[in-house]
Coordinates of C-alpha atoms and ligand atoms in Angstrom, one line a residue:
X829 CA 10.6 -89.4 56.3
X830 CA 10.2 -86.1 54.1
X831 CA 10.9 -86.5 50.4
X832 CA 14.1 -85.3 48.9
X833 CA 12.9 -81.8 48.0
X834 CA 10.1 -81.2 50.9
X835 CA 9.8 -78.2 52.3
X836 CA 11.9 -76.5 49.5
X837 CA 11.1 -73.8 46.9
X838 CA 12.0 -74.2 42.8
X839 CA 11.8 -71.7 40.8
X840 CA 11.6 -72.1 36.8
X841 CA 12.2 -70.3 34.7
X842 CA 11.2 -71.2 30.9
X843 CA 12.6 -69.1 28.0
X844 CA 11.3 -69.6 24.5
X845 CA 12.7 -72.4 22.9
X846 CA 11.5 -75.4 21.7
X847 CA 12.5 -77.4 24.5
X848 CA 9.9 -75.3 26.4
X849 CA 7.9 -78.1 25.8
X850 CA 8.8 -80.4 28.5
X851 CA 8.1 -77.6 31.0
X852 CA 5.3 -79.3 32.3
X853 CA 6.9 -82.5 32.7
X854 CA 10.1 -81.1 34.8
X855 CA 7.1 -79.3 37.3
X856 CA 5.9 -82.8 37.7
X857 CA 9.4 -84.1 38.2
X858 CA 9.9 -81.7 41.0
X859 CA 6.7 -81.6 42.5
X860 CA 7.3 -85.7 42.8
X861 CA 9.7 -85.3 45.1
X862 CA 8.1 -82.4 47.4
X863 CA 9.5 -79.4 45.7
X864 CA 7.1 -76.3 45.7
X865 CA 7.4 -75.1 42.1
X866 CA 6.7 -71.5 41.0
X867 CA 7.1 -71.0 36.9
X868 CA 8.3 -67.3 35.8
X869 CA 8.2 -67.7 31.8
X870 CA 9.5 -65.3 29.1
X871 CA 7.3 -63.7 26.2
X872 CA 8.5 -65.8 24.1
X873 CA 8.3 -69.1 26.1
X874 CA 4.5 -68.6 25.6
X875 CA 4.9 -69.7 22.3
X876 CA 5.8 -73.0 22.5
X877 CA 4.0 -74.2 26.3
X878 CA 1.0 -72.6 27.4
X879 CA 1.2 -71.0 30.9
X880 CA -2.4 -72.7 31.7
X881 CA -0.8 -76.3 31.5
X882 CA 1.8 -74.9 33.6
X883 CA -0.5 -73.7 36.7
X884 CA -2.2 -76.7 36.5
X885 CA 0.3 -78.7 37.4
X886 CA 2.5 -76.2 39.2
X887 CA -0.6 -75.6 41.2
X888 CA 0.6 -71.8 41.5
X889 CA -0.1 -69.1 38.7
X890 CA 2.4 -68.3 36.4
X891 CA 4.7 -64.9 36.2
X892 CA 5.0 -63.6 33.0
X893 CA 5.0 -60.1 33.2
X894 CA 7.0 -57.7 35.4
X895 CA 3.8 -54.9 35.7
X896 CA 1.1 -57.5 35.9
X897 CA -0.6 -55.7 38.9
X898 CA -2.3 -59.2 39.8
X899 CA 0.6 -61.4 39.9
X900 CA 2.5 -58.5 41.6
X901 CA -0.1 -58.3 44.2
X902 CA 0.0 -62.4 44.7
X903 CA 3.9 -62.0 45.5
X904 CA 6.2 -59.3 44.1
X905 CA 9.0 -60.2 41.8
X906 CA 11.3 -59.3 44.8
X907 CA 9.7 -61.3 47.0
X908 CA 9.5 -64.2 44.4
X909 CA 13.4 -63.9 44.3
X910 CA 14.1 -64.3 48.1
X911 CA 11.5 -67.0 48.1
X912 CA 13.3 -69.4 45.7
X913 CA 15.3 -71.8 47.0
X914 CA 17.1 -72.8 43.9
X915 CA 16.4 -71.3 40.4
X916 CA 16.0 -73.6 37.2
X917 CA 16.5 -72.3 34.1
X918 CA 15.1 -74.6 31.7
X919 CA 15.6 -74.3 28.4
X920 CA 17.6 -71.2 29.0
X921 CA 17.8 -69.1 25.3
X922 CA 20.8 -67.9 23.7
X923 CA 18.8 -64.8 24.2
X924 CA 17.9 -65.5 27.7
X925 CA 21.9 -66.6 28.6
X926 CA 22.7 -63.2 26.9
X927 CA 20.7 -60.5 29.0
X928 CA 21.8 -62.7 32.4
X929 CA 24.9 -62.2 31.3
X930 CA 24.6 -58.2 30.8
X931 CA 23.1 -58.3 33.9
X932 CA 20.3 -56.7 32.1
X933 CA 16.5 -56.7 33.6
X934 CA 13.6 -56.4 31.2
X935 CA 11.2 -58.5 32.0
X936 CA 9.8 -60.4 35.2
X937 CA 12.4 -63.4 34.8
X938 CA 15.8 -61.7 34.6
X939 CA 14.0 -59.4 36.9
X940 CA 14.2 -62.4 39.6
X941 CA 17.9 -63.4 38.5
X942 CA 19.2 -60.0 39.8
X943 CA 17.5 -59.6 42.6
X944 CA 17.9 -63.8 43.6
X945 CA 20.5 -64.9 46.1
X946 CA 20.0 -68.5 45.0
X947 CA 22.0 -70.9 43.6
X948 CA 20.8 -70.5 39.5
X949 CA 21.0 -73.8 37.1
X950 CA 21.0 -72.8 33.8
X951 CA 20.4 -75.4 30.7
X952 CA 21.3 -74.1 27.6
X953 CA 19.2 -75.3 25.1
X954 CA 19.4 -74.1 21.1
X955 CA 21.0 -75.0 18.1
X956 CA 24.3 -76.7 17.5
X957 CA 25.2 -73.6 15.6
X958 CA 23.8 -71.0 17.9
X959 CA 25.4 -72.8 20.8
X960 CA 28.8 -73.2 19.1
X961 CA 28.4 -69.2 17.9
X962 CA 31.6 -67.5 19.4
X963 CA 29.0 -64.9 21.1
X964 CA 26.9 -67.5 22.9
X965 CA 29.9 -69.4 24.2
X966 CA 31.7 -66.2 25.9
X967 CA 28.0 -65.4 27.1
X968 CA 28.0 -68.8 28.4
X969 CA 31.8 -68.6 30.3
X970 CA 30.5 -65.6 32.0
X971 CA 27.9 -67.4 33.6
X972 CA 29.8 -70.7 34.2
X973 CA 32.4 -68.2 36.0
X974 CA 29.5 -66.3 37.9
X975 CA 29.1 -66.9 41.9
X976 CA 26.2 -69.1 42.4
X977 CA 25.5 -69.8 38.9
X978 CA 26.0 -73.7 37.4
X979 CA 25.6 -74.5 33.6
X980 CA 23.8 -77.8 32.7
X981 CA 25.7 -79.2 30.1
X982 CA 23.6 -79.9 27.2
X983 CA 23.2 -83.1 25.8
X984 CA 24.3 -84.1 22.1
X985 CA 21.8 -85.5 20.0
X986 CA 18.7 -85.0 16.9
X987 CA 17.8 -81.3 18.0
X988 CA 14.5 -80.3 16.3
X989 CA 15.5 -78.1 13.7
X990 CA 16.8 -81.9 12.4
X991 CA 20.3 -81.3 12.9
X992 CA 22.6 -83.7 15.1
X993 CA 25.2 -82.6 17.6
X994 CA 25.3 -81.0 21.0
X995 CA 22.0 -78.3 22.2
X996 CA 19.5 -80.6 23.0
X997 CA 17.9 -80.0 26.6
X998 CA 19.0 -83.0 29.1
X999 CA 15.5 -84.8 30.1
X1000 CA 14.1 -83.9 33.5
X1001 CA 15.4 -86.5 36.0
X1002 CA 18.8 -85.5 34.8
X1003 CA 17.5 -81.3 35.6
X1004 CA 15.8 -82.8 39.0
X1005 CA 19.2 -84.2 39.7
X1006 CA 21.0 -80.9 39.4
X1007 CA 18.2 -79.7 41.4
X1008 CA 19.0 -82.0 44.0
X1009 CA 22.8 -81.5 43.7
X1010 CA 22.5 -78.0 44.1
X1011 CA 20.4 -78.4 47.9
X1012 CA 23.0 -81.0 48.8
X1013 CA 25.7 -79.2 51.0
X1014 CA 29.2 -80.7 49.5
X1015 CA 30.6 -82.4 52.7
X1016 CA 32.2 -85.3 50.1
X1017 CA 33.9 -82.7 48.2
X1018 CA 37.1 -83.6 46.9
X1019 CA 36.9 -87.4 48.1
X1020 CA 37.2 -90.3 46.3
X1021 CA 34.4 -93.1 46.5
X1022 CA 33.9 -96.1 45.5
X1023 CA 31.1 -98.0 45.8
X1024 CA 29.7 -101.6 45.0
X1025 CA 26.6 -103.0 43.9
X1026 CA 24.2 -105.7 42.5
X1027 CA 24.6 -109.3 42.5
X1028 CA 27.2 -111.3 41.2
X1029 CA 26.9 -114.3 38.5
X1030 CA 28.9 -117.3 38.8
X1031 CA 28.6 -119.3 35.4
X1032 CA 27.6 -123.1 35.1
X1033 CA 28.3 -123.5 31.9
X1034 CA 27.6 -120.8 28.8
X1035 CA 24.1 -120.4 29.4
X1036 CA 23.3 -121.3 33.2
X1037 CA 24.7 -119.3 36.2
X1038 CA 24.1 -119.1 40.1
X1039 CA 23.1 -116.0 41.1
X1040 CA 20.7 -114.1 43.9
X1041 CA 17.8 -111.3 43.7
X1042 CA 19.8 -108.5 44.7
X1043 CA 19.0 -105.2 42.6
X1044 CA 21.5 -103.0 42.9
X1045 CA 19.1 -100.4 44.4
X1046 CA 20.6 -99.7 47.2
X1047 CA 24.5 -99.4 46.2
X1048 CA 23.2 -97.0 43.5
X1049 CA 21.9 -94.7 45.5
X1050 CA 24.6 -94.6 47.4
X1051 CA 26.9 -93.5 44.6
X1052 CA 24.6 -91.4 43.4
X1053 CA 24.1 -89.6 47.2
X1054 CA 28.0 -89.4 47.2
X1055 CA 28.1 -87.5 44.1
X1056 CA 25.9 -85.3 44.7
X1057 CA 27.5 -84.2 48.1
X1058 CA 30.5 -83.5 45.4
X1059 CA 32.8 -86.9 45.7
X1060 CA 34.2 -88.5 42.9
X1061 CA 32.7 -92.1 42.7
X1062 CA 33.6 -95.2 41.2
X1063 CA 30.8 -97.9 40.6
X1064 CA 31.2 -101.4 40.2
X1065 CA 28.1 -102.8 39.8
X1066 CA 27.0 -106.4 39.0
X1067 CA 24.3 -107.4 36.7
X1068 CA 21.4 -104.8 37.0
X1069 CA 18.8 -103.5 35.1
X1070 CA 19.3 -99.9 36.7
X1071 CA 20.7 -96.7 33.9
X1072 CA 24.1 -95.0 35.1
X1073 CA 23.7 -92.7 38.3
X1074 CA 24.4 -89.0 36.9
X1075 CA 28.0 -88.1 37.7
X1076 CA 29.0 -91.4 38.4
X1077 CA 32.1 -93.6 37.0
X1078 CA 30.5 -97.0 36.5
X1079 CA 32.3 -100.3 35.5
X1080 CA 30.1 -103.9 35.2
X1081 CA 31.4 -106.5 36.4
X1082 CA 29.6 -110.2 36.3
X1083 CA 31.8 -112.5 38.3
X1084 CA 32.9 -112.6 42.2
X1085 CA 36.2 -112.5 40.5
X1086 CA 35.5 -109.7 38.0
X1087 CA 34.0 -107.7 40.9
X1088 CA 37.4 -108.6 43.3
X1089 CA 39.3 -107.3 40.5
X1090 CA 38.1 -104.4 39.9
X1091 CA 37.7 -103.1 43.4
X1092 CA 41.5 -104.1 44.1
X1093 CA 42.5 -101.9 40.9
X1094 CA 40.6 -98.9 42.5
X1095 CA 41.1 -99.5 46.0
X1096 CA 44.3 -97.7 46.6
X1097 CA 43.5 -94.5 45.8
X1098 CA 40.0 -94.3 47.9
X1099 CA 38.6 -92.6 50.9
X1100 CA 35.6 -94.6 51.3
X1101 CA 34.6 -98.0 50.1
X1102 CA 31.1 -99.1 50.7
X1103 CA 30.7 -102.5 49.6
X1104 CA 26.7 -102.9 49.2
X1105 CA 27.0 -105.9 46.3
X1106 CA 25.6 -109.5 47.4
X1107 CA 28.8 -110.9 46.2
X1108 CA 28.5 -115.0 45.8
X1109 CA 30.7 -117.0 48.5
X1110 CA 30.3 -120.0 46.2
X1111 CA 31.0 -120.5 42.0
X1112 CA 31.1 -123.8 40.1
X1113 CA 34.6 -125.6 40.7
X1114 CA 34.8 -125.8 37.0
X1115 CA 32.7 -124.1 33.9
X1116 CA 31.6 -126.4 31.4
X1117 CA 32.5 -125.2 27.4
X1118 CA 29.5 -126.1 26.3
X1119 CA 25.6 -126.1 27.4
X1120 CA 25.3 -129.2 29.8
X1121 CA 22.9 -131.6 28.2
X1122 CA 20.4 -132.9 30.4
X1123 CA 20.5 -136.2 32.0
X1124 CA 18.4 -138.0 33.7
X1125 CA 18.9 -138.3 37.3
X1126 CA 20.3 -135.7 39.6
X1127 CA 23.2 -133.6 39.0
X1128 CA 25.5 -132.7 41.3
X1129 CA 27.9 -129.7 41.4
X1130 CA 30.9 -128.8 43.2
X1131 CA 31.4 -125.8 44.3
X1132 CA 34.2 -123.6 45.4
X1133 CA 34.4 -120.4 47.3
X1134 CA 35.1 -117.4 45.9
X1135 CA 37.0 -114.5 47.8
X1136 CA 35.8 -112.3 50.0
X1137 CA 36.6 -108.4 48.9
X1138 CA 35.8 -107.3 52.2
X1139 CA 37.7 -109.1 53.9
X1140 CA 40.9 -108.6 51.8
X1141 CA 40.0 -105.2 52.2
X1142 CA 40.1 -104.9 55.7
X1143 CA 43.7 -106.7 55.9
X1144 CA 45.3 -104.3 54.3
X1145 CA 47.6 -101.9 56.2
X1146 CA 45.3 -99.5 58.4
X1147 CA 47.7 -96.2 57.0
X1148 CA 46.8 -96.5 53.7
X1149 CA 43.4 -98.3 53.4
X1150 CA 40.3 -96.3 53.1
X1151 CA 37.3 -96.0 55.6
X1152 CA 35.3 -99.6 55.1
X1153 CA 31.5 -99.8 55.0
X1154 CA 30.2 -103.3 54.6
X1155 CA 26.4 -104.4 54.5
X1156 CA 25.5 -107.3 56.3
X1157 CA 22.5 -109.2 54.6
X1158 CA 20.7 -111.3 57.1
X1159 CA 18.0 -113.9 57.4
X1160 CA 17.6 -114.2 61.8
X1161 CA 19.9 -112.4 64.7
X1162 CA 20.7 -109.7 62.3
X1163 CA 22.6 -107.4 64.8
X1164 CA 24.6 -110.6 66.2
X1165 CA 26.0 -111.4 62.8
X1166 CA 26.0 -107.7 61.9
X1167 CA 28.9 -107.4 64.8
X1168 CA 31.0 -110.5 64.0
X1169 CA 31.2 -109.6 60.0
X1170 CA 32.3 -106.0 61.6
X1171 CA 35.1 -107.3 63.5
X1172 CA 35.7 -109.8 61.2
X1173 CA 36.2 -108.2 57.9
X1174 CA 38.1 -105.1 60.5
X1175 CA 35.0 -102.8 59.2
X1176 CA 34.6 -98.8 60.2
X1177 CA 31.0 -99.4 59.8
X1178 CA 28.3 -102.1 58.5
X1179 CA 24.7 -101.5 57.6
X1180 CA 22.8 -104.6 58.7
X1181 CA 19.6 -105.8 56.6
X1182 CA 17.0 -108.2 56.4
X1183 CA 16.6 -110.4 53.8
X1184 CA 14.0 -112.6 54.2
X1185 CA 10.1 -112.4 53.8
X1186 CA 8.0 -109.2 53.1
X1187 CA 10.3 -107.0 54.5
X1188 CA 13.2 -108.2 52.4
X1189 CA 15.5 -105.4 51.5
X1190 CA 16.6 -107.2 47.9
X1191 CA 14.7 -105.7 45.3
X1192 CA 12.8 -103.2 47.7
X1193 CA 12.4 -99.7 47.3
X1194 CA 12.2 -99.0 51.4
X1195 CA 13.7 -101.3 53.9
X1196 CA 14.6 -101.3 57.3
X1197 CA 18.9 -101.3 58.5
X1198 CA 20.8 -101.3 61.6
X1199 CA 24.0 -98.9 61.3
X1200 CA 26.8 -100.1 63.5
X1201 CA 30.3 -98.5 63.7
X1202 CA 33.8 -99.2 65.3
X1203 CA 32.8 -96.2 67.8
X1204 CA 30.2 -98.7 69.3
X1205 CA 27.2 -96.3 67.8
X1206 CA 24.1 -98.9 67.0
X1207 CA 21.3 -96.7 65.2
X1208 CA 18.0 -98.8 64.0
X1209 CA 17.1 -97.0 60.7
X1210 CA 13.7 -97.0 59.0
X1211 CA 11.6 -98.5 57.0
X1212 CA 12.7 -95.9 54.7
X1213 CA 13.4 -95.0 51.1
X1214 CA 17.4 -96.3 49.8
X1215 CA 17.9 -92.7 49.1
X1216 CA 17.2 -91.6 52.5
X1217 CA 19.4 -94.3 53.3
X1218 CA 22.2 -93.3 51.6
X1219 CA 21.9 -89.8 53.0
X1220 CA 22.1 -91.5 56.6
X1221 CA 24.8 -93.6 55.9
X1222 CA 26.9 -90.5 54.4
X1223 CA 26.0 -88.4 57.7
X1224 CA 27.1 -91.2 59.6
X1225 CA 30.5 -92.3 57.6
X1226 CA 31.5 -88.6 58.0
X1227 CA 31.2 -88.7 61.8
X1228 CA 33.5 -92.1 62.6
X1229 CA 36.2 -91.0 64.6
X1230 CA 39.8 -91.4 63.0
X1231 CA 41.6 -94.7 63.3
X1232 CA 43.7 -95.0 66.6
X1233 CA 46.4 -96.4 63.9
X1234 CA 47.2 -92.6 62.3
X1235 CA 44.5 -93.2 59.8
X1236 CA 43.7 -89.6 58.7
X1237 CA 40.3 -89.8 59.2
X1238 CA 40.1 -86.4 60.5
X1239 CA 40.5 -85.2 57.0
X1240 CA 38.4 -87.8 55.6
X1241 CA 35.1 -86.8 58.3
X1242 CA 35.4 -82.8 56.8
Ligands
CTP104 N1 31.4 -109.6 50.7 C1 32.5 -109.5 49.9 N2 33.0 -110.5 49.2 C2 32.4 -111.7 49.3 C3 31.3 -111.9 50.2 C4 30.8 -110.8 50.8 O1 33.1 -108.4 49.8 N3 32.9 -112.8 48.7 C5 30.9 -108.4 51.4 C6 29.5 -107.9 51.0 O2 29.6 -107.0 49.9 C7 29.0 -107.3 52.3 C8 29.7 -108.1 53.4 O3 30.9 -108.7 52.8 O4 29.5 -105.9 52.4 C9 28.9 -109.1 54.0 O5 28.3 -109.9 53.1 P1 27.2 -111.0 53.5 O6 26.8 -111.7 52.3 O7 26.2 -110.4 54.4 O8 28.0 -111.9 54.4 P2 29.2 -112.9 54.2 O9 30.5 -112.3 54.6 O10 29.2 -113.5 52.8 O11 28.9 -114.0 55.3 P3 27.7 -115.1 55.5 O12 27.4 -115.6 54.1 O13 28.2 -116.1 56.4 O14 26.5 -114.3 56.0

């Protein structure tokens, strides 16, 4: 399967601040995930990256100036603008936020703004100062209030002039991800989302715990899918190692318990809950105070079974709850238990993996799933990436039919 940004055209555009530094590394963050890139670049931008670093790893030559005959010849500014698919303007200038939003056209770059249909991402990046100037801002409202146009908040932070507060350029994955949101048509928009993730840890005593190798992987990119197709999203994520998904409300949880908590004090107001976490079914009856000291021997525990979230979810009254989307982790007749946890639990969907052996989806980065839905729809899906994955299982949630019961699911599949 293609990735993310295959087959589509970025366009950069780099003004002259110091943040122009990192252009390189945002071509290389695009061109990771398929993106053709083409770099336009400002007078000034020259200054602080070279535009030789930037054709090598653009692997296109770099626009600079508006009557360059041979870059004209190669493709014309006006073509340049209906090529882009998307425009990233990265760092954009006080200066450069200024002439976009005079609609003014003096060189090759605001040359392309004009004449660009595209959706334009612009990241101011300057001094605290300059950014908080009352000029700058009003420059900046324009543009936030412009069709088409989206402002990349900048992040706070040491800026290079030394100071400390908001102006500093957010790094590239969180510029690929605005990318990325702005290619994502918004069929989530408006919805509420929550999703869950990661193992669970049931404690021994302070310093043991039973747990299982679940990554979280997979229920992250499902929150982060959902937000970028313009939901509002709720994480509740075990123990991980994984950062925050951009645009994503994320509570840890470590416990079975913790994790049927939460969920119950979110689940109301949902449209969709997808419950990816490997949630234990077992804890210790009882957790010891202190570090057990070893004996010798065996040692036995008793255990007791925690609740099932799912379940407790699909017993609640069909008008209110949301749309359910379990996962069904699996070591043999995968699709046979798949079924029985869908009816079961009273699912509107389950995604059904393996987890055992080479192929095991815990931990992975690809695996293989089996979507099944109340509407009798069985789709065999992959091997394939977790965010091509979560892309599926969005297109899919957003085609169940609505609940016979009155559930509004009409307005939930728009
Ligand atoms: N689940 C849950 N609460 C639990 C256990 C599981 O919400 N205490 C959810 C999981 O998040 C998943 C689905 O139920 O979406 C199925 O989990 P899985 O571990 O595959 O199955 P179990 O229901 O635990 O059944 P079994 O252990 O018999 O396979």
């Amino acid at each position: 399967m293609n990735a993310p940004l295959e087959g589509k055209n970025v366009l950069l555009g780099i003004s002259g601040g110091i943040a122009a530094y990192k252009g390189p590394m945002i071509v290389r963050a695009l061109t990771g995930v398929g993106a053709q890139v083409r770099v336009v670049m400002t007078r000034s931008a020259n200054q602080f990256v070279t535009p030789l670093a930037l054709q090598a790893v653009s692997h296109n030559s770099v626009g600079q100036d508006l009557f360059d005959p041979a870059y004209e010849a190669q493709i014309g500014h006006i073509e340049l603008a209906r090529w882009a698919d998307v425009v990233l303007l990265a760092p954009a200038t006080a200066h450069l936020i200024a002439r976009m939003a005079h609609g003014m056209c003096d060189d090759l770059l605001t040359t392309v703004l004009c004449a660009t249909r595209a959706p334009v991402l612009i990241s101011p990046a300057m001094n605290t100062q300059m950014l908080l100037h009352p000029a700058v801002q009003a420059n900046i409202q324009t543009l936030r209030q412009r069709d088409g146009h989206h402002i990349i908040e900048p992040d706070s932070g040491q800026l290079a002039c030394n100071e400390v507060g908001a102006g500093r350029m957010p790094d590239p994955p969180v510029l690929l991800d605005a990318v990325l949101s702005a290619l994502t048509p918004k069929s989530l928009l408006g919805k509420r989302v929550l999703v869950t993730a990661g193992p669970t840890r049931e404690a021994i005593d302070p310093v043991r715990f039973i747990t299982n190798p679940s990554s979280g992987k997979m229920g992250f990119a499902i929150a982060t899918a959902a937000a970028r197709r313009g939901a509002h999203v709720t994480l509740i994520a075990g123990p991980t190692g994984l950062d925050d998904p951009i645009g994503v409300h994320r509570i840890n949880v470590t416990s079975a318990q913790d994790m049927f908590d939460a969920v119950m004090a979110h689940a109301k107001a949902q449209d969709f809950i997808v419950k990816s976490a490997a949630v234990a079914d077992w804890r210790p009856a009882s957790q010891a105070e202190h570090k057990l000291k070893k004996q010798p021997g065996q040692m036995h525990l008793t255990m007791e079974r925690t609740r099932d979230i799912l379940a407790t979810l699909g017993a609640m009254d069909d008008q209110t709850r949301p749309m359910l989307i379990g996962f069904a982790a699996e070591t043999r007749d995968i699709e046979h238990y798949a079924r029985g946890k869908l009816a079961r639990k009273n699912l509107d969907m389950i995604v059904a993996n393996q987890v055992k052996g080479p192929s095991s989806a815990f931990g992975a980065d690809r695996s293989s799933v089996l979507f099944i839905d109340r509407d009798g729809r069985t789709a065999p899906f992959g091997p394939n990436t977790k965010d091509e994955i979560a892309a599926t299982l969005w297109s899919r949630a957003l085609t169940l039919s609505p609940r016979d019961s009155g559930h509004d699911a009409t307005d939930k599949a728009t």
